[in-house]
PDB file of C-alpha atoms in Angstrom:
ATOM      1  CA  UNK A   1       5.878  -8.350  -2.944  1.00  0.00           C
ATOM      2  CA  UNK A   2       7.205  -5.388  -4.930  1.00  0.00           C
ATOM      3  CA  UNK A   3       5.455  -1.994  -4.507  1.00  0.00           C
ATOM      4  CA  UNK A   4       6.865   0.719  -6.977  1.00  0.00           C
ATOM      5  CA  UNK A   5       4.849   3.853  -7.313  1.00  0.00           C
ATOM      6  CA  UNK A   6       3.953   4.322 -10.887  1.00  0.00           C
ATOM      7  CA  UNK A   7       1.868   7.446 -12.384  1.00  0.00           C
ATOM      8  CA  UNK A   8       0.039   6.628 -15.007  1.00  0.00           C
ATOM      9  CA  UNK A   9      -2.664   8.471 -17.149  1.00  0.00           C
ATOM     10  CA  UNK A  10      -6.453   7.702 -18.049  1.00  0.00           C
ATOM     11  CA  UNK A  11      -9.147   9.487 -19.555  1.00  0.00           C
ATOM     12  CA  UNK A  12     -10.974  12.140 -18.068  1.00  0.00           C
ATOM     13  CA  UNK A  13     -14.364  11.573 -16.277  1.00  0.00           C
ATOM     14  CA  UNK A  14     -17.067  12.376 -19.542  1.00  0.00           C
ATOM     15  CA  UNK A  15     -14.853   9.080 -21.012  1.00  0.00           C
ATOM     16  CA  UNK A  16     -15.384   6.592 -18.462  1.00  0.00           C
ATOM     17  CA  UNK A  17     -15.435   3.138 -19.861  1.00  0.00           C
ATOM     18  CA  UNK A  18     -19.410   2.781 -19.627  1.00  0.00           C
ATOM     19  CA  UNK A  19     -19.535   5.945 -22.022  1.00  0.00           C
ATOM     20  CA  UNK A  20     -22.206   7.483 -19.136  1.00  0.00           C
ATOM     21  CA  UNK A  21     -22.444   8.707 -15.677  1.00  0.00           C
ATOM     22  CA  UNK A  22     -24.990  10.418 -13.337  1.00  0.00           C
ATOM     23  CA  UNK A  23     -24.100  14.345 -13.090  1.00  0.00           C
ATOM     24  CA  UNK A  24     -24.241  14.628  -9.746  1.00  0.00           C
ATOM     25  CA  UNK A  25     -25.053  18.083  -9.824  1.00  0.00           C
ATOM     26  CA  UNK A  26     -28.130  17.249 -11.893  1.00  0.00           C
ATOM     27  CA  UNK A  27     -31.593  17.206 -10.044  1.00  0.00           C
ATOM     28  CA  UNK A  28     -32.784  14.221  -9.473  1.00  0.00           C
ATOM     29  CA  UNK A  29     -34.551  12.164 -12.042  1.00  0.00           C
ATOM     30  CA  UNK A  30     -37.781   9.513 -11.827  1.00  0.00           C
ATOM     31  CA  UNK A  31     -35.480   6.867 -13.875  1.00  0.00           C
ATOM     32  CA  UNK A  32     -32.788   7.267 -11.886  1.00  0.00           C
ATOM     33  CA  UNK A  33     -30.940   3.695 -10.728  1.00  0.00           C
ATOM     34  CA  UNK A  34     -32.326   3.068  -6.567  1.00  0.00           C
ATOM     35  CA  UNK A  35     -29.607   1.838  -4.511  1.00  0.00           C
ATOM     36  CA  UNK A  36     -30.546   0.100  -1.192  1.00  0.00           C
ATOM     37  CA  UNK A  37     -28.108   0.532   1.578  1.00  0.00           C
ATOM     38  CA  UNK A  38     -26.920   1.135   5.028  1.00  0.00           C
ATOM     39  CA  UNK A  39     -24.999   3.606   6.699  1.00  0.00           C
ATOM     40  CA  UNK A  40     -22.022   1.330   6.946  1.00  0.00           C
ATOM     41  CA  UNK A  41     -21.974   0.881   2.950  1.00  0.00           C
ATOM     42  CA  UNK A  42     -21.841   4.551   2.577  1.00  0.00           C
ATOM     43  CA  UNK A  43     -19.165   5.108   5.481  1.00  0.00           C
ATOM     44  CA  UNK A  44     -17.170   2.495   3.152  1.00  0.00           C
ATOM     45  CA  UNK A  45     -17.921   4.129  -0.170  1.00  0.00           C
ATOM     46  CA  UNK A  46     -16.625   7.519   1.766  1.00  0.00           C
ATOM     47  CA  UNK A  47     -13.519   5.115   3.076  1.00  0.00           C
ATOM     48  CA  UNK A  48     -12.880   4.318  -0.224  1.00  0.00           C
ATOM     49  CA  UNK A  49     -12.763   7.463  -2.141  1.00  0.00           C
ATOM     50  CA  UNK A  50     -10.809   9.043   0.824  1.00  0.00           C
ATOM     51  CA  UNK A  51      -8.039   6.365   0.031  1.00  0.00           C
ATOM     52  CA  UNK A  52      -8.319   7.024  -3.427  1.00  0.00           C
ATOM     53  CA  UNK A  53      -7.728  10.582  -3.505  1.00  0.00           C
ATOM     54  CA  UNK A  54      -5.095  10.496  -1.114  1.00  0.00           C
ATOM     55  CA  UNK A  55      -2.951   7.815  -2.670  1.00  0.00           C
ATOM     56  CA  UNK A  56      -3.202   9.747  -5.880  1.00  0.00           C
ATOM     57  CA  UNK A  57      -2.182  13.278  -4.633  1.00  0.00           C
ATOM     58  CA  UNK A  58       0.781  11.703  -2.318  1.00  0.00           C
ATOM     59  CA  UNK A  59       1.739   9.779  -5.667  1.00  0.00           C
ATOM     60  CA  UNK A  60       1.298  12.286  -8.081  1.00  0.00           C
ATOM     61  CA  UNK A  61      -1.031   9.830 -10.148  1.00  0.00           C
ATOM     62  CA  UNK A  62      -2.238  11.304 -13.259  1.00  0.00           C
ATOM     63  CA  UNK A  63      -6.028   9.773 -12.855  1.00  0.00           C
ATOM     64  CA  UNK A  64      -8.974  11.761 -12.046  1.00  0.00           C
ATOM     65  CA  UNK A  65     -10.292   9.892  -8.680  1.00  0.00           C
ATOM     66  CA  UNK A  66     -13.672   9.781  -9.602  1.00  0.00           C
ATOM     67  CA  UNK A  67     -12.661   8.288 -13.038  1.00  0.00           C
ATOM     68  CA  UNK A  68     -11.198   5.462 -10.785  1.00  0.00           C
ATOM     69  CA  UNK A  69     -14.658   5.090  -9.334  1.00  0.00           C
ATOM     70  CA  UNK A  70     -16.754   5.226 -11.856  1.00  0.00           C
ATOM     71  CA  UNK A  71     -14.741   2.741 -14.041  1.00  0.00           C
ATOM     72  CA  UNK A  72     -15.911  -0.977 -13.964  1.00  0.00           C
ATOM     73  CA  UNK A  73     -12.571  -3.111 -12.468  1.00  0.00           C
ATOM     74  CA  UNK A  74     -11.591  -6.743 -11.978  1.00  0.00           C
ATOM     75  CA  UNK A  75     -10.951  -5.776  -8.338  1.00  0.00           C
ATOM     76  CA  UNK A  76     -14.747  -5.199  -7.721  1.00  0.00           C
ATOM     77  CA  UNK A  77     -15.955  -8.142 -10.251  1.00  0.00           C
ATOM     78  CA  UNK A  78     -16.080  -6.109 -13.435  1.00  0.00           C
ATOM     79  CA  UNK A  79     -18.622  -3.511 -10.972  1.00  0.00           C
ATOM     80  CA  UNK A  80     -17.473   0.646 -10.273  1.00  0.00           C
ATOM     81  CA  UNK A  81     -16.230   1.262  -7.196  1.00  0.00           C
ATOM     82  CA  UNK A  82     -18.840   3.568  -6.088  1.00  0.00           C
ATOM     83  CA  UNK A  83     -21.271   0.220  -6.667  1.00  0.00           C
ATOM     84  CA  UNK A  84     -18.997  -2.789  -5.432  1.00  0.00           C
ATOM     85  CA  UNK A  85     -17.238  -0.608  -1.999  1.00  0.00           C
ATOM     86  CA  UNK A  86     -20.968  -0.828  -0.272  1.00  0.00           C
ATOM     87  CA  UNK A  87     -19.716  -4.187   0.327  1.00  0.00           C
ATOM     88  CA  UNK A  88     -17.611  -5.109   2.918  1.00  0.00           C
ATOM     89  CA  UNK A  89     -15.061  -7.776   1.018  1.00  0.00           C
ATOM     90  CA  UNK A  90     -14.213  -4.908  -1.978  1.00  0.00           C
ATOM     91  CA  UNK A  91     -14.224  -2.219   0.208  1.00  0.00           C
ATOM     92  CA  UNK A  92     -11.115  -4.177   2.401  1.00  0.00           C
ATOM     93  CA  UNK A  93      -9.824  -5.068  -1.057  1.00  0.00           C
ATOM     94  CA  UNK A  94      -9.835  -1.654  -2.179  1.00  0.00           C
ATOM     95  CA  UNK A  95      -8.082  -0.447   0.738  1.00  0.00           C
ATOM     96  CA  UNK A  96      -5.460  -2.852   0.776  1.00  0.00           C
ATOM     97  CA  UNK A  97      -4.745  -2.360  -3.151  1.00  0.00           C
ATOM     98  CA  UNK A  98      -4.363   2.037  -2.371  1.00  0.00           C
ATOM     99  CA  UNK A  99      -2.684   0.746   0.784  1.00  0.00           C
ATOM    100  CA  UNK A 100       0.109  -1.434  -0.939  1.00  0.00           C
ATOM    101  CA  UNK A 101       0.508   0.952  -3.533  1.00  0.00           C
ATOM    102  CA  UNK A 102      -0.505  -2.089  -6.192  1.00  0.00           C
ATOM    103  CA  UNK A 103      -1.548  -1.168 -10.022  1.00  0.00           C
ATOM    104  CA  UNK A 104      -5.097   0.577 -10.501  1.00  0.00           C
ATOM    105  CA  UNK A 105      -6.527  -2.860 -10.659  1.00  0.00           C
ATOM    106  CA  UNK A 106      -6.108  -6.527  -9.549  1.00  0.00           C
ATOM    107  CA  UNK A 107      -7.627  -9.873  -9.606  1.00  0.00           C
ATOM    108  CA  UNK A 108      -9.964 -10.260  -6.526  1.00  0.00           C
ATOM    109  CA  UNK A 109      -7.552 -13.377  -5.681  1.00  0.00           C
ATOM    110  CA  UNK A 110      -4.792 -11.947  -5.414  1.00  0.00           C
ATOM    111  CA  UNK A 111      -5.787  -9.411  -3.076  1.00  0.00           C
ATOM    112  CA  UNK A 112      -7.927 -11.813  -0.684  1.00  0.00           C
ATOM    113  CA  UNK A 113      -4.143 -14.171  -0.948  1.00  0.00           C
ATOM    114  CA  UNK A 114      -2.901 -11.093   0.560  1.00  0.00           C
ATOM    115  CA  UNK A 115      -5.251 -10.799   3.369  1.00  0.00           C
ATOM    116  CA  UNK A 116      -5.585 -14.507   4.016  1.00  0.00           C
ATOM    117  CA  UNK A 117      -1.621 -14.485   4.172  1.00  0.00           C
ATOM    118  CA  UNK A 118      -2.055 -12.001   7.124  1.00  0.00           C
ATOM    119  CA  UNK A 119      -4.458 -13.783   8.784  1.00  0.00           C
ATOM    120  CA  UNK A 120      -2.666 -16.902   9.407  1.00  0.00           C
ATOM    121  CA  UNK A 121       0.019 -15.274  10.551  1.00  0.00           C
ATOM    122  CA  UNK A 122      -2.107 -14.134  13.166  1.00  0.00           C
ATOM    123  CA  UNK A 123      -3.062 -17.247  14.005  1.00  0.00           C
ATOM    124  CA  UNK A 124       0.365 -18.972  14.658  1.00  0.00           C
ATOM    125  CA  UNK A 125       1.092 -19.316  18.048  1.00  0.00           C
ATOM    126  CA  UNK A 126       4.253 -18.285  19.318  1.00  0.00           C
ATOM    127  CA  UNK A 127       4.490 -20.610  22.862  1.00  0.00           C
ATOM    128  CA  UNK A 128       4.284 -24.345  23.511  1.00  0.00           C
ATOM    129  CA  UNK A 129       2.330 -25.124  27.055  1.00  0.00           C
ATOM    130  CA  UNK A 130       3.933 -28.594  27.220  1.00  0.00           C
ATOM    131  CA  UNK A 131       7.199 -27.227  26.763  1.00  0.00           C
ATOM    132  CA  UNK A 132       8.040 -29.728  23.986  1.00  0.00           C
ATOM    133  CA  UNK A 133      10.039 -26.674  22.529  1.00  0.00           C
ATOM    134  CA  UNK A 134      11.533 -25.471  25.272  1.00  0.00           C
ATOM    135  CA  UNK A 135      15.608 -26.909  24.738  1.00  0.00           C
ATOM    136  CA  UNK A 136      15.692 -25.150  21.004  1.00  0.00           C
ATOM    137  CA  UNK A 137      17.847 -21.853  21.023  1.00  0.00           C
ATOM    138  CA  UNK A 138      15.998 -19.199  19.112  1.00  0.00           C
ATOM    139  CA  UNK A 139      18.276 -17.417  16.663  1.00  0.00           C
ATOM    140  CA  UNK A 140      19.021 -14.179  18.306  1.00  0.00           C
ATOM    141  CA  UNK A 141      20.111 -16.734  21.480  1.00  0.00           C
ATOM    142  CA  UNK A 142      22.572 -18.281  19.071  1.00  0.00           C
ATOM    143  CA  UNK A 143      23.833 -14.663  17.551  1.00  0.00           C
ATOM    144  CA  UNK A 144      21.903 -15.247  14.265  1.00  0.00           C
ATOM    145  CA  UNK A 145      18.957 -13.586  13.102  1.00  0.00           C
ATOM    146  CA  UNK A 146      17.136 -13.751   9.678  1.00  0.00           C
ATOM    147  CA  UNK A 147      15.796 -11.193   7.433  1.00  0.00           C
ATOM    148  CA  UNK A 148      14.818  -8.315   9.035  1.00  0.00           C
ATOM    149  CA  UNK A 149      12.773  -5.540   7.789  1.00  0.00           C
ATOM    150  CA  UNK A 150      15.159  -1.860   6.974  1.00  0.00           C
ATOM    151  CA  UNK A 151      13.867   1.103   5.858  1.00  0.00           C
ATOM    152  CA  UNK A 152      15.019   4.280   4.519  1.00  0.00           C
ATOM    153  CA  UNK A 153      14.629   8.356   4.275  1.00  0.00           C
ATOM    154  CA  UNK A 154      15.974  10.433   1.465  1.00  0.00           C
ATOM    155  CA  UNK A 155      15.923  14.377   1.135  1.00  0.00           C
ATOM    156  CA  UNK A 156      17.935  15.396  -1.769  1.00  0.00           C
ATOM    157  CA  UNK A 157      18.678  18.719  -3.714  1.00  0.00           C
ATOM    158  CA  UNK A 158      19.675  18.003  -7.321  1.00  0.00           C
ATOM    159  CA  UNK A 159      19.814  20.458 -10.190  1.00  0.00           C
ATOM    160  CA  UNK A 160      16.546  19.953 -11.281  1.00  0.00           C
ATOM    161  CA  UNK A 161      14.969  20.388  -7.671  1.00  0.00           C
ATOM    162  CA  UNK A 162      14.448  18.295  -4.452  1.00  0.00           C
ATOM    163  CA  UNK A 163      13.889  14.995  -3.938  1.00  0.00           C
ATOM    164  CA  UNK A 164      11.904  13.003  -1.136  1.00  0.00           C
ATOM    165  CA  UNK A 165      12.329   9.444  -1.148  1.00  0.00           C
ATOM    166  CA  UNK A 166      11.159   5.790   1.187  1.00  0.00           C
ATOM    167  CA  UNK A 167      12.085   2.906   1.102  1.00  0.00           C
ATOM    168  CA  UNK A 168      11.007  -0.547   2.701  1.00  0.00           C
ATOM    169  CA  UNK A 169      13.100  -4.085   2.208  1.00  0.00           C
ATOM    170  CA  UNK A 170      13.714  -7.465   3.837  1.00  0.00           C
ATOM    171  CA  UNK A 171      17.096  -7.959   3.820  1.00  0.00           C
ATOM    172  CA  UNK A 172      19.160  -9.472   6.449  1.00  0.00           C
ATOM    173  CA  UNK A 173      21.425  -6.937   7.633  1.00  0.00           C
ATOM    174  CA  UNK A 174      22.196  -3.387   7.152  1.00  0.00           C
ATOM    175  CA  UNK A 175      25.071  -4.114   4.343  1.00  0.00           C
ATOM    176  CA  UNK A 176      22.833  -6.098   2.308  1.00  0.00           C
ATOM    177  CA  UNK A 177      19.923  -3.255   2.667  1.00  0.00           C
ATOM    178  CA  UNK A 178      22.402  -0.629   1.537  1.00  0.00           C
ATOM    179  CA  UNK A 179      23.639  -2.621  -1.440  1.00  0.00           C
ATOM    180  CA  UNK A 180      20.102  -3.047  -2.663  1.00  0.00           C
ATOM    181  CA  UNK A 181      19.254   0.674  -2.286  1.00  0.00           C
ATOM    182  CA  UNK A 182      22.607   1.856  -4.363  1.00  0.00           C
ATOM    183  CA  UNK A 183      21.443  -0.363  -6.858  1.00  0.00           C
ATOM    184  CA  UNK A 184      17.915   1.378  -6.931  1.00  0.00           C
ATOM    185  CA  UNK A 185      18.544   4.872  -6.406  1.00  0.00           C
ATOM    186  CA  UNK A 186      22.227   4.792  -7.825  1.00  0.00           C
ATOM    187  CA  UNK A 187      25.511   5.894  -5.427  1.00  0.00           C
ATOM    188  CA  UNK A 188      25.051   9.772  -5.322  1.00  0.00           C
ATOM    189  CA  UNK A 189      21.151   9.292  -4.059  1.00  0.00           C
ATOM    190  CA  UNK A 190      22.131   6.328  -1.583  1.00  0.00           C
ATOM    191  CA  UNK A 191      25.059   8.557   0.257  1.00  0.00           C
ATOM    192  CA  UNK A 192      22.401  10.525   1.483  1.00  0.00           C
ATOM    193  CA  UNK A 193      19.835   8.140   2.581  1.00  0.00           C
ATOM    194  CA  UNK A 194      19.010   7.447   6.471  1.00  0.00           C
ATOM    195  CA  UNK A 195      19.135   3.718   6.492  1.00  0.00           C
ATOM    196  CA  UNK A 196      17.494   2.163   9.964  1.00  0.00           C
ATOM    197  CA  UNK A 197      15.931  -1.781  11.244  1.00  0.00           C
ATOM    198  CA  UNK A 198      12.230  -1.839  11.660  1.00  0.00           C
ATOM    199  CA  UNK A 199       9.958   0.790  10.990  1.00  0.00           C
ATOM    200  CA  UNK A 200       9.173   4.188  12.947  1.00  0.00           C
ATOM    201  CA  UNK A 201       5.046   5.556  11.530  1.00  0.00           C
ATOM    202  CA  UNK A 202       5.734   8.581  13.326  1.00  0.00           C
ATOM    203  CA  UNK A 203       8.687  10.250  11.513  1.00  0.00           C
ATOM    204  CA  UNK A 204       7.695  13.428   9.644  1.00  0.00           C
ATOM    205  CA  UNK A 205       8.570  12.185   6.238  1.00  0.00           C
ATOM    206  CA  UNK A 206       6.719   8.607   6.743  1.00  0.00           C
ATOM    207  CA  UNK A 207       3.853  10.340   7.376  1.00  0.00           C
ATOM    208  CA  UNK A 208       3.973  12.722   4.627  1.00  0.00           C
ATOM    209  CA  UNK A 209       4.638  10.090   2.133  1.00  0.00           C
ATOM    210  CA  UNK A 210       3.031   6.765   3.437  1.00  0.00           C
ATOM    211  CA  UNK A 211      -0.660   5.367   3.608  1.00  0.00           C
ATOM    212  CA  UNK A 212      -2.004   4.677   6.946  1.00  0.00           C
ATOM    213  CA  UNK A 213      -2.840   1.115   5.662  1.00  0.00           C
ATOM    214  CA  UNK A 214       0.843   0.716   4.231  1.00  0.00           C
ATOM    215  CA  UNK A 215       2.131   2.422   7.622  1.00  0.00           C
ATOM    216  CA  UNK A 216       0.196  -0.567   9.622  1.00  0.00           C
ATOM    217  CA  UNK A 217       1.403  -3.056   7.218  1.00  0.00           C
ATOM    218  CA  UNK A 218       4.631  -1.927   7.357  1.00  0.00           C
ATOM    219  CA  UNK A 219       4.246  -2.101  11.560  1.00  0.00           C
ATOM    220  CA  UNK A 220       3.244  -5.700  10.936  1.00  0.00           C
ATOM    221  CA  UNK A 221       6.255  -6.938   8.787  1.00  0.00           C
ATOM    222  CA  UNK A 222       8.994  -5.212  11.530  1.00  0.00           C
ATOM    223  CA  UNK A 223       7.475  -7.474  14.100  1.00  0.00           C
ATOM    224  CA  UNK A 224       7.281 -10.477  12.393  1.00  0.00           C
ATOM    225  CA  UNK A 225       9.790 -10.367   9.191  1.00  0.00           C
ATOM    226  CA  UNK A 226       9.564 -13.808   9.189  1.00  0.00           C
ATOM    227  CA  UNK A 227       5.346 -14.077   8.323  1.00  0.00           C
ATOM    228  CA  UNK A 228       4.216 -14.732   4.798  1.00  0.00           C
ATOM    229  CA  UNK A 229       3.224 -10.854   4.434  1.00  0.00           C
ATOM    230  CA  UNK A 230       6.860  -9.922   4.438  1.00  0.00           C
ATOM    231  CA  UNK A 231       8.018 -12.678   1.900  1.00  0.00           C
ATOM    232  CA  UNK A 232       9.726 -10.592  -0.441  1.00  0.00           C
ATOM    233  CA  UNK A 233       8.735  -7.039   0.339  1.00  0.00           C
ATOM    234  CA  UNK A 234      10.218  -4.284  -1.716  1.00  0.00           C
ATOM    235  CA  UNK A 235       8.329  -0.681  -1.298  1.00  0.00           C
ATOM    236  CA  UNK A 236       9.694   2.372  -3.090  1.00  0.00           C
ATOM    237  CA  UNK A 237       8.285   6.045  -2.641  1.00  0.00           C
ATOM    238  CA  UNK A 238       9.508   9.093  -4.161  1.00  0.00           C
ATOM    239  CA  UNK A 239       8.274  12.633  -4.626  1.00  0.00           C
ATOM    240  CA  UNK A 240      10.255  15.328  -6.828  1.00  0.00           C
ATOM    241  CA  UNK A 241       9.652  18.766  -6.951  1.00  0.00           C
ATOM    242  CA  UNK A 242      10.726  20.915  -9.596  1.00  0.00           C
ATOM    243  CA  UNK A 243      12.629  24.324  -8.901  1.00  0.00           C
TER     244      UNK A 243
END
């Protein structure tokens, strides 16, 4: 699962892809489109947008957020966000797409892979009643352990300004981790980074840079590096600001 944080641009909101949109600041009009919902749809339409305009101001994402809503996507089965989000299933795909820091769209597949993935790692359980088990050595009782989750914290100066920078990998020790990073950041960057195992949500900077839903994803993958959600995880972060 690679997560790099891309900006990218798009139109601006009178050239959404249906060509038209209700001003909202417009009275209302007799021909105007009736939408039955519930309280609960509209929470999740407020969920959503909340997401959406947070991912794209931590990111720096040149998109409009209410472009991104009002454009028809494979994610919500060629609907707008502000139509398909009422719904429970896109709304948790919508939040897990901001959340993972994917592309501005997906196939609905991929996402629900995602989720199921998480699920039945849920379900697994972790201790035998009969004992059937109970003479095989785990691996940290024989010295060994597998991948592991490591993260990293950057804060740089440079000559152009500063840098802030996170990092997330499965790797299975701390050389390994610190190997990969050099090779992503390059030498001078990686010096400076704050390499540790697992994942702390409460450090300043992860909070500043990282989604609550990445953040309990994250949480997820140090306690069980082992579960299908962590197979392969690679999450990069970085903010620069200009002096």
């Amino acid at each position: 699962m690679q997560m790099n944080i891309v900006a990218q641009t798009q139109p601006s909101l009178d050239e959404d892809a249906a060509g038209r949109y209700e001003d909202p600041l417009d009275q209302d009009t007799f021909d105007d489109a009736v939408i039955v919902t519930t309280r609960r749809g509209l929470v999740r339409l407020a969920l959503v947008a909340s997401e959406t305009a947070s991912r794209f101001a931590r990111e720096q994402v040149a998109i409009d957020p209410m472009v991104w809503m009002l454009t028809p996507r494979r994610i919500f089965g060629g609907r707008a966000a502000i139509d398909g989000c009422l719904a429970r299933e896109e709304c948790l795909r919508a939040v897990v797409l901001h959340g993972l820091a994917m592309e501005m769209d997906a196939d609905p597949a991929v996402i629900d892979a995602l989720a199921d993935d998480d699920e039945d790692a849920d379900d697994i359980e972790t201790g035998d009643d009969d004992g059937q088990y109970g003479n095989v050595a785990s691996l940290a009782e024989c010295g060994l352990r597998g991948p592991r989750l490591w993260t990293s914290f950057l804060v740089a100066q440079n000559e152009t300004g500063s840098v802030q920078a996170f990092d997330a990998l499965i790797a299975v020790d701390r050389r390994e981790a610190e190997e990969r990073l050099r090779a992503r950041h390059g030498a001078r960057l990686a010096d400076d980074m704050r390499i540790v195992e697992g994942f702390d949500p409460n450090l300043p900077l992860a909070e500043a840079l990282i989604s609550p839903a990445l953040a309990d994803m994250l949480a997820q993958v140090a306690a069980d590096p082992a579960s299908p959600l962590a197979e392969g995880l690679s999450v990069s972060v970085m903010q620069r600001f200009a002096t």
